[in-house]
Coordinates of C-alpha atoms in Angstrom, one line a residue:
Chain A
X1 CA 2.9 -33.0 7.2
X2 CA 0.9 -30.2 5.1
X3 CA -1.4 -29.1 7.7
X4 CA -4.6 -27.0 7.3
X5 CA -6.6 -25.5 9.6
X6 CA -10.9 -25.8 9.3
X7 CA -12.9 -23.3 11.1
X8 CA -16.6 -24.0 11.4
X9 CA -18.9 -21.1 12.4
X10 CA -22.2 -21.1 12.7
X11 CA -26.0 -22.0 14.5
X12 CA -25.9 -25.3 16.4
X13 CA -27.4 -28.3 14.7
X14 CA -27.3 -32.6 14.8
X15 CA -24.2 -33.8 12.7
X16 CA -22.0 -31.2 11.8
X17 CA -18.9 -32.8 12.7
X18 CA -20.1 -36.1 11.4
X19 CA -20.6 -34.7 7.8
X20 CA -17.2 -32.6 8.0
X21 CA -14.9 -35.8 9.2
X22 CA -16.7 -37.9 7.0
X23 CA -16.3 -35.6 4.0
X24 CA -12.4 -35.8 5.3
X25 CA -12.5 -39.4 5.3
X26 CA -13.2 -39.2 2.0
X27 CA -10.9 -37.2 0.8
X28 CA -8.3 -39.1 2.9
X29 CA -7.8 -36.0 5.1
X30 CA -6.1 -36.7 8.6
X31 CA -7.6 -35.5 11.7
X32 CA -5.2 -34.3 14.3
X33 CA -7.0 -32.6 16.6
X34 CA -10.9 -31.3 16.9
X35 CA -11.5 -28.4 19.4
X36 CA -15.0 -27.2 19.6
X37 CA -17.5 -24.5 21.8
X38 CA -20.5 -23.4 21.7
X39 CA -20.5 -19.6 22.8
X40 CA -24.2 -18.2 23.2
X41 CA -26.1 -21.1 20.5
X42 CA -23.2 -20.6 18.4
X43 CA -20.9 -23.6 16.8
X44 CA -17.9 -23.0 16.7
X45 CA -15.3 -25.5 16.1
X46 CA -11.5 -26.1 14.7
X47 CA -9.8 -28.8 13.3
X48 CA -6.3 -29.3 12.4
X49 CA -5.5 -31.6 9.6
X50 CA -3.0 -33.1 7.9
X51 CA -3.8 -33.4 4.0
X52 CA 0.0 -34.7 3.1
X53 CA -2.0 -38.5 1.7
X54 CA -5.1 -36.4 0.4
X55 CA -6.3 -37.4 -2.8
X56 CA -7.4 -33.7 -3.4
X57 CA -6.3 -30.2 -4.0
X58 CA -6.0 -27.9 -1.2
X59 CA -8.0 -25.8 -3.8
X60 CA -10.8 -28.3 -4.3
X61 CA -11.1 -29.3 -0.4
X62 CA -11.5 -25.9 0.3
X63 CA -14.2 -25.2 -2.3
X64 CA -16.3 -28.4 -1.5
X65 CA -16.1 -28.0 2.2
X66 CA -17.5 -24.4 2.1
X67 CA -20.0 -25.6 -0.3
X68 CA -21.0 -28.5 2.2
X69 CA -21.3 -25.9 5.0
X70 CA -23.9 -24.2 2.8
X71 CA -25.8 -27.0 2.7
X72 CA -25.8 -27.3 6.2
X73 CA -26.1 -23.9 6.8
X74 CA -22.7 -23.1 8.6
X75 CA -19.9 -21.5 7.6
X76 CA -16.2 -23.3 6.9
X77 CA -13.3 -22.2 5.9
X78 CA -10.4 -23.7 5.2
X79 CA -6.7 -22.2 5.0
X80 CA -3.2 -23.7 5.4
X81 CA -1.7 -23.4 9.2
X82 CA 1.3 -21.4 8.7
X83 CA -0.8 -17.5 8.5
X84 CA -1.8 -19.2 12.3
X85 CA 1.6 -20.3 13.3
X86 CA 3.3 -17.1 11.7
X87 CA 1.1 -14.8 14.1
X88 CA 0.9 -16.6 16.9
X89 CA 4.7 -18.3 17.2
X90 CA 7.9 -16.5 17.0
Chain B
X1 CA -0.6 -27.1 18.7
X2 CA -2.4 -24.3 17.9
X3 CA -5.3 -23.3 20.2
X4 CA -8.5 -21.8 19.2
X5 CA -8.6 -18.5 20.6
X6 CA -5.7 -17.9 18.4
X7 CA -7.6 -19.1 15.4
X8 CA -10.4 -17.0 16.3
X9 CA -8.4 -14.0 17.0
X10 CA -6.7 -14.4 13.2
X11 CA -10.0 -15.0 11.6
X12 CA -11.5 -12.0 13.9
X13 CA -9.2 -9.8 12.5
X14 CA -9.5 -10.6 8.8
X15 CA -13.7 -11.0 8.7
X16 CA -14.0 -8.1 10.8
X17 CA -11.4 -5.8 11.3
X18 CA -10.4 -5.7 8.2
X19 CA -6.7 -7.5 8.2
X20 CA -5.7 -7.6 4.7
X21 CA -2.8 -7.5 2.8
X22 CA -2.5 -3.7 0.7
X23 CA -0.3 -4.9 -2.2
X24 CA 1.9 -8.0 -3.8
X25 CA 4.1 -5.2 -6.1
X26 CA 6.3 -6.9 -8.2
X27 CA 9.6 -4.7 -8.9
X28 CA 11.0 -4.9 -12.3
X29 CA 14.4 -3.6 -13.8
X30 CA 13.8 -2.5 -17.7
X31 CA 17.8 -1.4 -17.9
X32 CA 18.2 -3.9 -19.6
X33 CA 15.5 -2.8 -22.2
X34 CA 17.2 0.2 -23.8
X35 CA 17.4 0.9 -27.2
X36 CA 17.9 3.8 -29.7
X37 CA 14.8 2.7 -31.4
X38 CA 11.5 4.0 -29.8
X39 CA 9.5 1.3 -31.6
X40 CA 12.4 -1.7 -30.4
X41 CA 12.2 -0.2 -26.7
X42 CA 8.7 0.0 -26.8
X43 CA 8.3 -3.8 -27.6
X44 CA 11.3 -4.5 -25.5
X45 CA 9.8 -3.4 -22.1
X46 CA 6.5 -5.2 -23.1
X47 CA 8.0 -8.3 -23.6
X48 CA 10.0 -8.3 -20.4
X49 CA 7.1 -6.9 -17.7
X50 CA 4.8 -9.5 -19.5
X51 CA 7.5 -12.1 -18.9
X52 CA 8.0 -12.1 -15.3
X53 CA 4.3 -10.4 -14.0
X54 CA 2.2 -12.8 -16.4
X55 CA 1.6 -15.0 -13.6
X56 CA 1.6 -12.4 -10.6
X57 CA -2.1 -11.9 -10.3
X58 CA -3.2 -15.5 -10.6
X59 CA -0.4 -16.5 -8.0
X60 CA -2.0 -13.6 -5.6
X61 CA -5.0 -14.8 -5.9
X62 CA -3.6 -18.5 -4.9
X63 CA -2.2 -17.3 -2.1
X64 CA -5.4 -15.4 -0.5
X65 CA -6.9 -18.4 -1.1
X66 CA -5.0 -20.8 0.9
X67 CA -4.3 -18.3 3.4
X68 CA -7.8 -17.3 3.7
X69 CA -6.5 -13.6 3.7
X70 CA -7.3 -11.1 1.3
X71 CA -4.4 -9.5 -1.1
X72 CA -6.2 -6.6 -2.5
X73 CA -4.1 -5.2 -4.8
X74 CA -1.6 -7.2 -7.4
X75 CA 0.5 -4.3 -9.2
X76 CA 3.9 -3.5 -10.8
X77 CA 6.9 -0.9 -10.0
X78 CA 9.9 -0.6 -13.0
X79 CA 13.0 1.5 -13.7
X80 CA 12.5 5.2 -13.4
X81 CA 11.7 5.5 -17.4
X82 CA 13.3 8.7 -17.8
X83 CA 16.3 6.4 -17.4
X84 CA 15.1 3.6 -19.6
X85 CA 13.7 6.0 -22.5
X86 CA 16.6 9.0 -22.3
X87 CA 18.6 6.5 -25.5
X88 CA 15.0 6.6 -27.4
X89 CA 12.8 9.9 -26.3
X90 CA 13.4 13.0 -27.7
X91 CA 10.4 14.8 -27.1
X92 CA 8.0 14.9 -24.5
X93 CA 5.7 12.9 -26.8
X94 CA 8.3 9.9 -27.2
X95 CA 7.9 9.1 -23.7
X96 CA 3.9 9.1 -24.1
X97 CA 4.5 6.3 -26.3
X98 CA 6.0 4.3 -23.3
X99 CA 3.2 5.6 -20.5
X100 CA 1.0 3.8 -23.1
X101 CA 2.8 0.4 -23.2
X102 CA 3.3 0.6 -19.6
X103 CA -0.5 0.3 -19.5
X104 CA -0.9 -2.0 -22.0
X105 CA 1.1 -4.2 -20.4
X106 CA -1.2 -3.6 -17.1
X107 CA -3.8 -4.5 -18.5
X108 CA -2.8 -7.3 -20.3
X109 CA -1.0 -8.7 -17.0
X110 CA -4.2 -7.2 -14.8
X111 CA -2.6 -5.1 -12.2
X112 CA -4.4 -2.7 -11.1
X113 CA -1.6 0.3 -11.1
X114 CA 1.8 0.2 -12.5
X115 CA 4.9 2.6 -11.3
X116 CA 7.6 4.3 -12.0
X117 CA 7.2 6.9 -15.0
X118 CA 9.4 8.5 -13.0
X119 CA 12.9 10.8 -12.7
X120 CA 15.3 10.9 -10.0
X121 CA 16.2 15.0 -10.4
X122 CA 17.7 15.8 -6.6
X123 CA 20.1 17.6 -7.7
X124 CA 19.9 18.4 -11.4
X125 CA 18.0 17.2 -14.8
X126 CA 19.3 15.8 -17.8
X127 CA 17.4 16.4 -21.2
X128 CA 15.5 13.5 -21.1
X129 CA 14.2 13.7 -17.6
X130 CA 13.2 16.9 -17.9
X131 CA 11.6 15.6 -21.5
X132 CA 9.8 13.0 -19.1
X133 CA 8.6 15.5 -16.5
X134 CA 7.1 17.4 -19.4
X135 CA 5.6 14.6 -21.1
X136 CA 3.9 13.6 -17.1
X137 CA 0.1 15.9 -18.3
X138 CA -0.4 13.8 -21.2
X139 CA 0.6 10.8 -20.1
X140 CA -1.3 10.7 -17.1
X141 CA -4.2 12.0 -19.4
X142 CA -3.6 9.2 -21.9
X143 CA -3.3 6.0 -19.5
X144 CA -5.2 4.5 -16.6
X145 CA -3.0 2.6 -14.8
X146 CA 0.3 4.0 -14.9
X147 CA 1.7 6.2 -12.1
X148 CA 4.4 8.8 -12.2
X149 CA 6.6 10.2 -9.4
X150 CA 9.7 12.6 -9.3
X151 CA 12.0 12.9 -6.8
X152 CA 13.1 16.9 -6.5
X153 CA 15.3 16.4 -3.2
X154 CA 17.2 14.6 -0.5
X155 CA 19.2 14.8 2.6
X156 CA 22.8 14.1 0.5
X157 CA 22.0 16.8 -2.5
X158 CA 19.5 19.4 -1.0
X159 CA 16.6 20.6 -2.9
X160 CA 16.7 21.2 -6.5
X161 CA 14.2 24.1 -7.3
X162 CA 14.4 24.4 -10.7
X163 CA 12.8 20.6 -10.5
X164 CA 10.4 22.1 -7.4
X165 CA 9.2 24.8 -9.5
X166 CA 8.8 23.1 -12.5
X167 CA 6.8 20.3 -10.6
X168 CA 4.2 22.7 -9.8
X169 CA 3.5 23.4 -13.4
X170 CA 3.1 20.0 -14.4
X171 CA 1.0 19.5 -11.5
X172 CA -1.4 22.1 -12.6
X173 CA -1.1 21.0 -16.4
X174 CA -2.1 17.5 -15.3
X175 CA -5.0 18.6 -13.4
X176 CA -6.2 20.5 -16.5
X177 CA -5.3 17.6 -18.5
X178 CA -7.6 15.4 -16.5
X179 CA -10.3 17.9 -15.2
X180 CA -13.2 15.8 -17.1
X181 CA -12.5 13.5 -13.8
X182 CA -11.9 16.1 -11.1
X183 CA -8.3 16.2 -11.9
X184 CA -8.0 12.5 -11.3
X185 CA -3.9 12.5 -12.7
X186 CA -2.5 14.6 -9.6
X187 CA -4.1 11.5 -7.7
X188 CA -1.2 9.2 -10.0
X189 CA 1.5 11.7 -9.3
X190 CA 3.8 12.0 -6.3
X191 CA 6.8 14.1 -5.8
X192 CA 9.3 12.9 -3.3
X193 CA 12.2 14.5 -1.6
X194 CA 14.6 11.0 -0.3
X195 CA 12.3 8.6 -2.2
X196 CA 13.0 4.7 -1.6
X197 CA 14.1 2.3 -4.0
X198 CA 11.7 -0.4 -2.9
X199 CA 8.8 1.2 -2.1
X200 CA 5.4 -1.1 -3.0
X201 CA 3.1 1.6 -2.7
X202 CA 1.1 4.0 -5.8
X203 CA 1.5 6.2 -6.9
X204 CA 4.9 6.9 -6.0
X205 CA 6.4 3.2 -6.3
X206 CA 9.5 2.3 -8.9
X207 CA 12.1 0.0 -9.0
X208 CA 15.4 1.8 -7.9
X209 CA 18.6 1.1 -9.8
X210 CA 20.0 -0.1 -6.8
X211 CA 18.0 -3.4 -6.5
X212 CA 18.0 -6.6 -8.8
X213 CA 16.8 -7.6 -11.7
X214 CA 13.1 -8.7 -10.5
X215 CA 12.2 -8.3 -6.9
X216 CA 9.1 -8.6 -4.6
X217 CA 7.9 -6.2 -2.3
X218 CA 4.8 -6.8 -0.2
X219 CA 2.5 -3.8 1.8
X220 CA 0.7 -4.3 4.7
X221 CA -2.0 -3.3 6.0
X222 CA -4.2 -2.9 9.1
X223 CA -5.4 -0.2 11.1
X224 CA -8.4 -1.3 11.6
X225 CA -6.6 -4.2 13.6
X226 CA -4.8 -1.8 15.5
X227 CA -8.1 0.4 16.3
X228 CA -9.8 -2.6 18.1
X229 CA -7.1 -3.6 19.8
X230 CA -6.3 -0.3 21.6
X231 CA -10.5 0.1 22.4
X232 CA -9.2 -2.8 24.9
X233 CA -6.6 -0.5 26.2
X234 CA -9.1 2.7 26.8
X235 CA -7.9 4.6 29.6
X236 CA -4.4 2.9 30.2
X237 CA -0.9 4.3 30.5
X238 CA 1.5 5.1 27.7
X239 CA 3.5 2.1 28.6
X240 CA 0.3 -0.2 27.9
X241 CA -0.6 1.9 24.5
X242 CA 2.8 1.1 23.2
X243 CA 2.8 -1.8 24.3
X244 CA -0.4 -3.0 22.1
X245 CA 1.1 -1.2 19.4
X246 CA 3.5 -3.0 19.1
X247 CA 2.4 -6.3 19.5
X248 CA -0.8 -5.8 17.4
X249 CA 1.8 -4.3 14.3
X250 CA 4.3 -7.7 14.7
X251 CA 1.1 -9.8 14.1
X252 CA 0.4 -8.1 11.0
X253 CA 3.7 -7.7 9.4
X254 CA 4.1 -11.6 10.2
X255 CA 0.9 -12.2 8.0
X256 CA 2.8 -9.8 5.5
X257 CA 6.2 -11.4 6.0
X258 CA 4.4 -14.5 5.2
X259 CA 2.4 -13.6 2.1
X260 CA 5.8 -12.2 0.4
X261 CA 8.0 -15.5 1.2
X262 CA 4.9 -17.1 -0.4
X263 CA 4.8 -15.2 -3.6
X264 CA 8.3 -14.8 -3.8
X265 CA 8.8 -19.1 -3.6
X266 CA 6.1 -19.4 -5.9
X267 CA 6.9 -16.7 -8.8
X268 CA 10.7 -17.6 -8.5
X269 CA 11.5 -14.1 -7.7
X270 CA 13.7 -12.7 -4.8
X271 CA 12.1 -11.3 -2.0
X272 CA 12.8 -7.4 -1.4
X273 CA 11.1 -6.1 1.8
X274 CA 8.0 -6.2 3.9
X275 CA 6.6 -2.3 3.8
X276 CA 5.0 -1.9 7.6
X277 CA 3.1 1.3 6.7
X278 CA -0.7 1.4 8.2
X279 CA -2.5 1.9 5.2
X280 CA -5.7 3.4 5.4
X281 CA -8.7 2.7 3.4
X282 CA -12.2 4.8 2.9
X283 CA -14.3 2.3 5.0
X284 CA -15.0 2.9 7.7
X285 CA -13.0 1.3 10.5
X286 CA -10.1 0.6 8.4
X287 CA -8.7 4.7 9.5
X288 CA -5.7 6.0 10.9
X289 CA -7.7 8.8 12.3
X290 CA -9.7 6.5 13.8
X291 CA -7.0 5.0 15.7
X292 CA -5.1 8.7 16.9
X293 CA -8.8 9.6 17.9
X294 CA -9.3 6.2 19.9
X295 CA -5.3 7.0 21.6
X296 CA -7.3 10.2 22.8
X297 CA -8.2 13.2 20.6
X298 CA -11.5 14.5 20.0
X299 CA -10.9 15.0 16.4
X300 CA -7.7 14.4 14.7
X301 CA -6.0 17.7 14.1
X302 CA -6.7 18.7 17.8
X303 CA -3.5 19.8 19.7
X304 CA -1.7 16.7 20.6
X305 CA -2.2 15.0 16.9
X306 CA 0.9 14.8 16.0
X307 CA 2.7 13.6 19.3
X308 CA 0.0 10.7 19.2
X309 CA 1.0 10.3 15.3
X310 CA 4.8 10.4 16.1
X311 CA 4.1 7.8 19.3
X312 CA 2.0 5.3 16.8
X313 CA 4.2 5.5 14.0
X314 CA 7.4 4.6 16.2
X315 CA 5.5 2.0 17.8
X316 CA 4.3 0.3 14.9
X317 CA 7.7 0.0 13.4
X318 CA 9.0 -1.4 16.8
X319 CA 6.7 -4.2 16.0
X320 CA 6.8 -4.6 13.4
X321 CA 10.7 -4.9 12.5
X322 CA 11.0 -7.9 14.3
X323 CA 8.4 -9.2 12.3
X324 CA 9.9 -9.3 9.0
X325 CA 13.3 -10.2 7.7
X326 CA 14.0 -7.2 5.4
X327 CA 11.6 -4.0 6.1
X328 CA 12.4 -1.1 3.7
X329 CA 9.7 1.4 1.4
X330 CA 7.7 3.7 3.3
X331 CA 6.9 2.3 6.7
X332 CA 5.0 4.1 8.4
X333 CA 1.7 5.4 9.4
X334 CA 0.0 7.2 6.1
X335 CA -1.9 10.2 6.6
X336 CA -3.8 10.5 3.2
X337 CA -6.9 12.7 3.4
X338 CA -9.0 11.4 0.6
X339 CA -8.7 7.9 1.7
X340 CA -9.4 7.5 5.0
X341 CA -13.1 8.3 6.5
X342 CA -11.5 10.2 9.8
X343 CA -9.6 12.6 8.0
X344 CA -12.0 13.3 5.8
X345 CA -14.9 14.1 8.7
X346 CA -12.1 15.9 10.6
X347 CA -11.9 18.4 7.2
X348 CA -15.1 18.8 7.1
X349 CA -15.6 19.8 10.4
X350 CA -13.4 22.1 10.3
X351 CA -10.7 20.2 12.7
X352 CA -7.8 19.3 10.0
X353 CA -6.1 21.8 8.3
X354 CA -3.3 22.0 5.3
X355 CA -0.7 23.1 7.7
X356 CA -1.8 20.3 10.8
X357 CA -1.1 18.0 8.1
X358 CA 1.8 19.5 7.4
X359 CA 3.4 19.4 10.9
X360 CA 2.1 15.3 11.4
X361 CA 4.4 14.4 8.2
X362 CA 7.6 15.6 10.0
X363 CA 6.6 12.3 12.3
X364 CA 5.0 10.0 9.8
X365 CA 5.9 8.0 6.7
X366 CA 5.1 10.1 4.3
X367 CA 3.6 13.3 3.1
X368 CA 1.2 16.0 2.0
X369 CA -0.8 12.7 0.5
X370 CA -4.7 12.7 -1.4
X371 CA -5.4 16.5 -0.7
X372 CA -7.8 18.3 -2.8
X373 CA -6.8 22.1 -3.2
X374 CA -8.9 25.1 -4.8
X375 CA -8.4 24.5 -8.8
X376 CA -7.3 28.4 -9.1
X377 CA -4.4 27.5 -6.6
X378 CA -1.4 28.8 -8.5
X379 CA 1.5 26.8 -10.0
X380 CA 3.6 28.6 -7.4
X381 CA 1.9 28.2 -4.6
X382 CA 1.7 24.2 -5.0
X383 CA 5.4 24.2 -5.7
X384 CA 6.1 26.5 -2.3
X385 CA 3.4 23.6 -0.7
X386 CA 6.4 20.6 -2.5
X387 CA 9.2 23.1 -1.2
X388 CA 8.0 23.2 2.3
X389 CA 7.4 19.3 2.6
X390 CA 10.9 18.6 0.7
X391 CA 12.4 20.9 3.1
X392 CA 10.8 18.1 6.0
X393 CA 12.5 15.2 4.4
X394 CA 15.9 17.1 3.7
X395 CA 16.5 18.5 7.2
X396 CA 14.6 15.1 8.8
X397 CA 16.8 12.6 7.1
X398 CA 13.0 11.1 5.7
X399 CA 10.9 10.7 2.8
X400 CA 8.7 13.5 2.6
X401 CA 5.7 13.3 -0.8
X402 CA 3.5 16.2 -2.0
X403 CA -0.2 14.5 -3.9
X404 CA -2.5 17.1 -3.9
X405 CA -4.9 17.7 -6.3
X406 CA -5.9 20.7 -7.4
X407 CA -9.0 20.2 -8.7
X408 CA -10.2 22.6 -12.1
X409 CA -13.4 24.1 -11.2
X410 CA -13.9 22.9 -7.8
X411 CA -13.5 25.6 -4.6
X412 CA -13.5 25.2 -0.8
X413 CA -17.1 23.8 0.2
X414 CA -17.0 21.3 -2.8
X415 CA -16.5 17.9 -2.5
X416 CA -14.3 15.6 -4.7
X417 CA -15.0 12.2 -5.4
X418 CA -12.1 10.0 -7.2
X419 CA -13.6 6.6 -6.5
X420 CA -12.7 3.5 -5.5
X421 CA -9.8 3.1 -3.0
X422 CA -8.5 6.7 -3.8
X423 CA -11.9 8.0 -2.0
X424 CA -13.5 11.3 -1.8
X425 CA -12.3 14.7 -0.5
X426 CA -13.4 18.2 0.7
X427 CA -11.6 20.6 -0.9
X428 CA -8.8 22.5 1.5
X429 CA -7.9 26.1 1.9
X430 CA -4.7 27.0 0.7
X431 CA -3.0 30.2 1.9
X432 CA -3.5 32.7 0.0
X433 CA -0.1 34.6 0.0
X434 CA 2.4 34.8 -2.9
X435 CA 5.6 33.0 -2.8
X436 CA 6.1 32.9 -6.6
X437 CA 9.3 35.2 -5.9
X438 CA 11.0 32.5 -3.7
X439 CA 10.4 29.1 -5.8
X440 CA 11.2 31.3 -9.1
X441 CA 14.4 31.9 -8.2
X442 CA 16.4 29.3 -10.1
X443 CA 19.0 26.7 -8.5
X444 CA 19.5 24.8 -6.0
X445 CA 19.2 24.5 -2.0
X446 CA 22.6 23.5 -0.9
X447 CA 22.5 20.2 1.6
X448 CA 22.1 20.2 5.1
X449 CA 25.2 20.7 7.5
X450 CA 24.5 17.2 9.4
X451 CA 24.7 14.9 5.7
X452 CA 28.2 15.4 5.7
X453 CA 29.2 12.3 7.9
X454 CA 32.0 11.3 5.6

């Protein structure tokens, strides 16, 4: 396993998810769990993946996903679990 | 699994709190650089910080990415070099030579500061580190990057005060050395009393003797963190402030912890210790005033400042020991005037004075740190102000540092500006009062009763 973590931030809009799993898909990025919730009009949503098969850097992924959520006009960001698990887990 | 609340919480703290991580400092011995030749041990020490730090940036930088935390500064702590230069220096000018590699070699690696043009005189100097201490105007003058420290004391060989009162000299010849920038060199020149081998922070970071060959010491940061989490603790009881101390300093020494296992894997270098100070920075909300005035004072310097300091400090190295594997340097809270925003309002109103400051670093990590002083302030008088805060660390079994910057030209009611993370200061009153016959007396203070545990 090599697990990242996305966060998606941003205003509420048709396809969001779609273009970030299929953007995964791509990549050959697996999903392992989506949570998601929309706090006043907000977006906000996080995904834990496993990018152990990926057929890209961690480097790139990260770049191209932030770019894509320009495009869509959120914001994602992208960041290997452990700063999560080290904070959170003892 | 994860949830998202503690996502959000991580994220929170690094987008808006202003989590981050101070320094990466890589710690490299030059002993092995030594050489009669000046020119041989100039090349020598080039060749061997260039060897392991040339990817130290760039591996930083890899690391905030993936992390998605920032890692703000990327710098470099060696040998004391009045040990590494005392085969090759015979003049104060020889060791200019190697204040100027030092910072070629910064700049060529692209750390921001580099440490340790320094001497370890507690109890006496040899020729060449007094040659170095005399050489610390020029070189300070003639670099950028590199910083320089001395150690004049400790708890196991008392005070030396020939080292005290020579110190106060070169403080003042640096300030005239550098008073084209406001004095800028006293801001790259700390003197210690019980200075740590392994401390990450500038300026008074340098590899001790004691530790290996290369080594990697991380800083952390994070008061802002701390600030917002006690706002949701207004009005609660001691046992609750502590509480969210404590638990708000483990979760950012773990992001710490984490960042120096990472660089250490990845740069092939050992990992030294995690340094759990609470390092301030000018912006605002990113202030360890900030955090003793949200505990409960009006202004910091009010009566009560330094029992909240003590009660912070302690807490935050409660939390954040667990944390880390190996926690060493400083660790503490600093109390730096220049760079953090709510000391620098609470001098300006009038709040914060010299001698507050002076009692809060009996209870914090360090010292007299960033202070801006009246440029006519006599040699004497600064080395009575590092006399005073050696005698702290002596009796206190602590490290105890005098940076203050007497600024040429510049009077109470003016402002300093240094720039950058080193900030901007209103210049202090000092006390007017002699004490040129006490630091001029020549010797040494003998060691405290309680370091004789043998």
């Amino acid at each position: 396993m090599d697990k990242i973590i996305i966060t998606v931030v941003g205003k509420d809009t048709v396809g969001i998810i779609a273009k970030v799993c299929t953007y995964l898909a791509e990549k050959k990025v697996n999903i392992l769990d989506i949570s998601q919730t929309i706090v006043q009009e907000y977006f906000n949503m996080m995904m834990i993946a496993d990018m152990e098969h990926a057929d890209a850097s961690f480097a790139q992924i990260s770049e191209e996903l932030e770019k894509l959520g320009e495009e869509i006009g959120v914001r994602i960001k992208c960041q290997r679990e452990e700063i999560f698990t080290k904070m959170h887990r003892i | 699994m994860l949830n998202m609340f503690e996502v959000i919480e991580t994220n929170n703290m690094i987008e808006h709190e202003k989590l981050d991580v101070r320094t990466i400092t890589m710690g490299i011995s030059l002993l092995d650089c030594c050489d009669a030749n000046l020119d041989e041990l100039n090349r020598k020490i080039y060749e061997k910080i260039t060897s392991y730090a040339k990817d130290l940036v760039k591996t930083g930088e890899e690391i905030a990415r993936d992390f998605g935390v920032p890692i703000v500064n990327k710098r470099i702590s060696v040998t004391p070099i009045a040990l590494v230069g005392g085969c090759a220096c015979k003049t104060p000018e020889d060791f200019v030579t190697i204040a100027k590699t030092l910072d070629r070699v910064a700049k060529e690696v692209g750390v921001n500061f580099i440490g340790g043009y320094s001497a370890l005189v507690s109890k006496g100097m040899t020729t060449a580190e007094e040659n170095l201490i005399r050489s610390i105007p020029q070189a300070l003058a003639q670099t950028e990057r590199v910083c320089s420290s001395v150690n004049v004391g400790s708890t196991k060989t008392g005070l030396n005060m020939d080292a005290v009162n020579l110190m106060g000299q070169i403080v003042r010849e640096t300030a005239e050395a550098t008073k084209e920038n406001d004095s800028l060199g006293c801001a790259k020149l700390v003197v210690f009393c019980n200075a740590p081998d392994d401390n990450p922070f500038m300026a008074g970071a340098f590899h001790g003797v004691t530790e290996a060959d290369a080594i990697i010491n991380v800083g952390v940061s994070g008061p802002g963190v701390v600030k917002v989490a006690l706002e949701k603790a207004r009005g609660a009881n001691f046992e609750v402030l502590c509480e969210t101390i404590k638990k708000t300093a483990f979760k950012i020494t773990r992001v710490g912890q984490l960042v120096a296992q990472e660089a250490s894997k990845r740069l092939g270098v050992p990992f030294g210790i995690i340094d759990l100070s609470l390092a301030p920075t000018p912006a605002v909300g990113d202030s360890v005033a900030e955090i003793l005035e949200e505990i409960g004072l009006e202004r910091v310097g009010a009566p009560g400042t330094t029992a909240a300091l003590a009660m912070l400090n302690d807490q935050v190295k409660k939390g954040g020991v667990m944390a880390s594997s190996y926690v060493g340097g400083l660790s503490g809270a600093f109390i730096p005037v220049s760079e953090d925003q709510g000391m620098i309002d609470a001098v300006s109103l009038g709040a914060l004075t010299i001698e507050k400051l002076e009692a809060m670093t009996c209870v914090c990590s360090v010292g007299l740190d960033m202070i801006a002083i009246p440029g006519d302030t006599p040699a004497t008088t600064i080395s009575g102000i590092i006399a005073d805060e050696a005698a702290i660390g002596m009796i206190n079994q602590k490290t105890t540092a005098v940076r203050v910057i007497p600024v040429i030209g510049k009077s109470v009611g003016d402002t300093v500006e240094f720039g950058g993370l080193l900030g901007y200061a209103p210049v202090m009153p000092v006390n007017r009062y002699s004490c040129e016959k006490f630091v001029t007396r020549g010797g040494r203070i003998p060691a405290p009763i309680h370091s004789f545990k043998n």
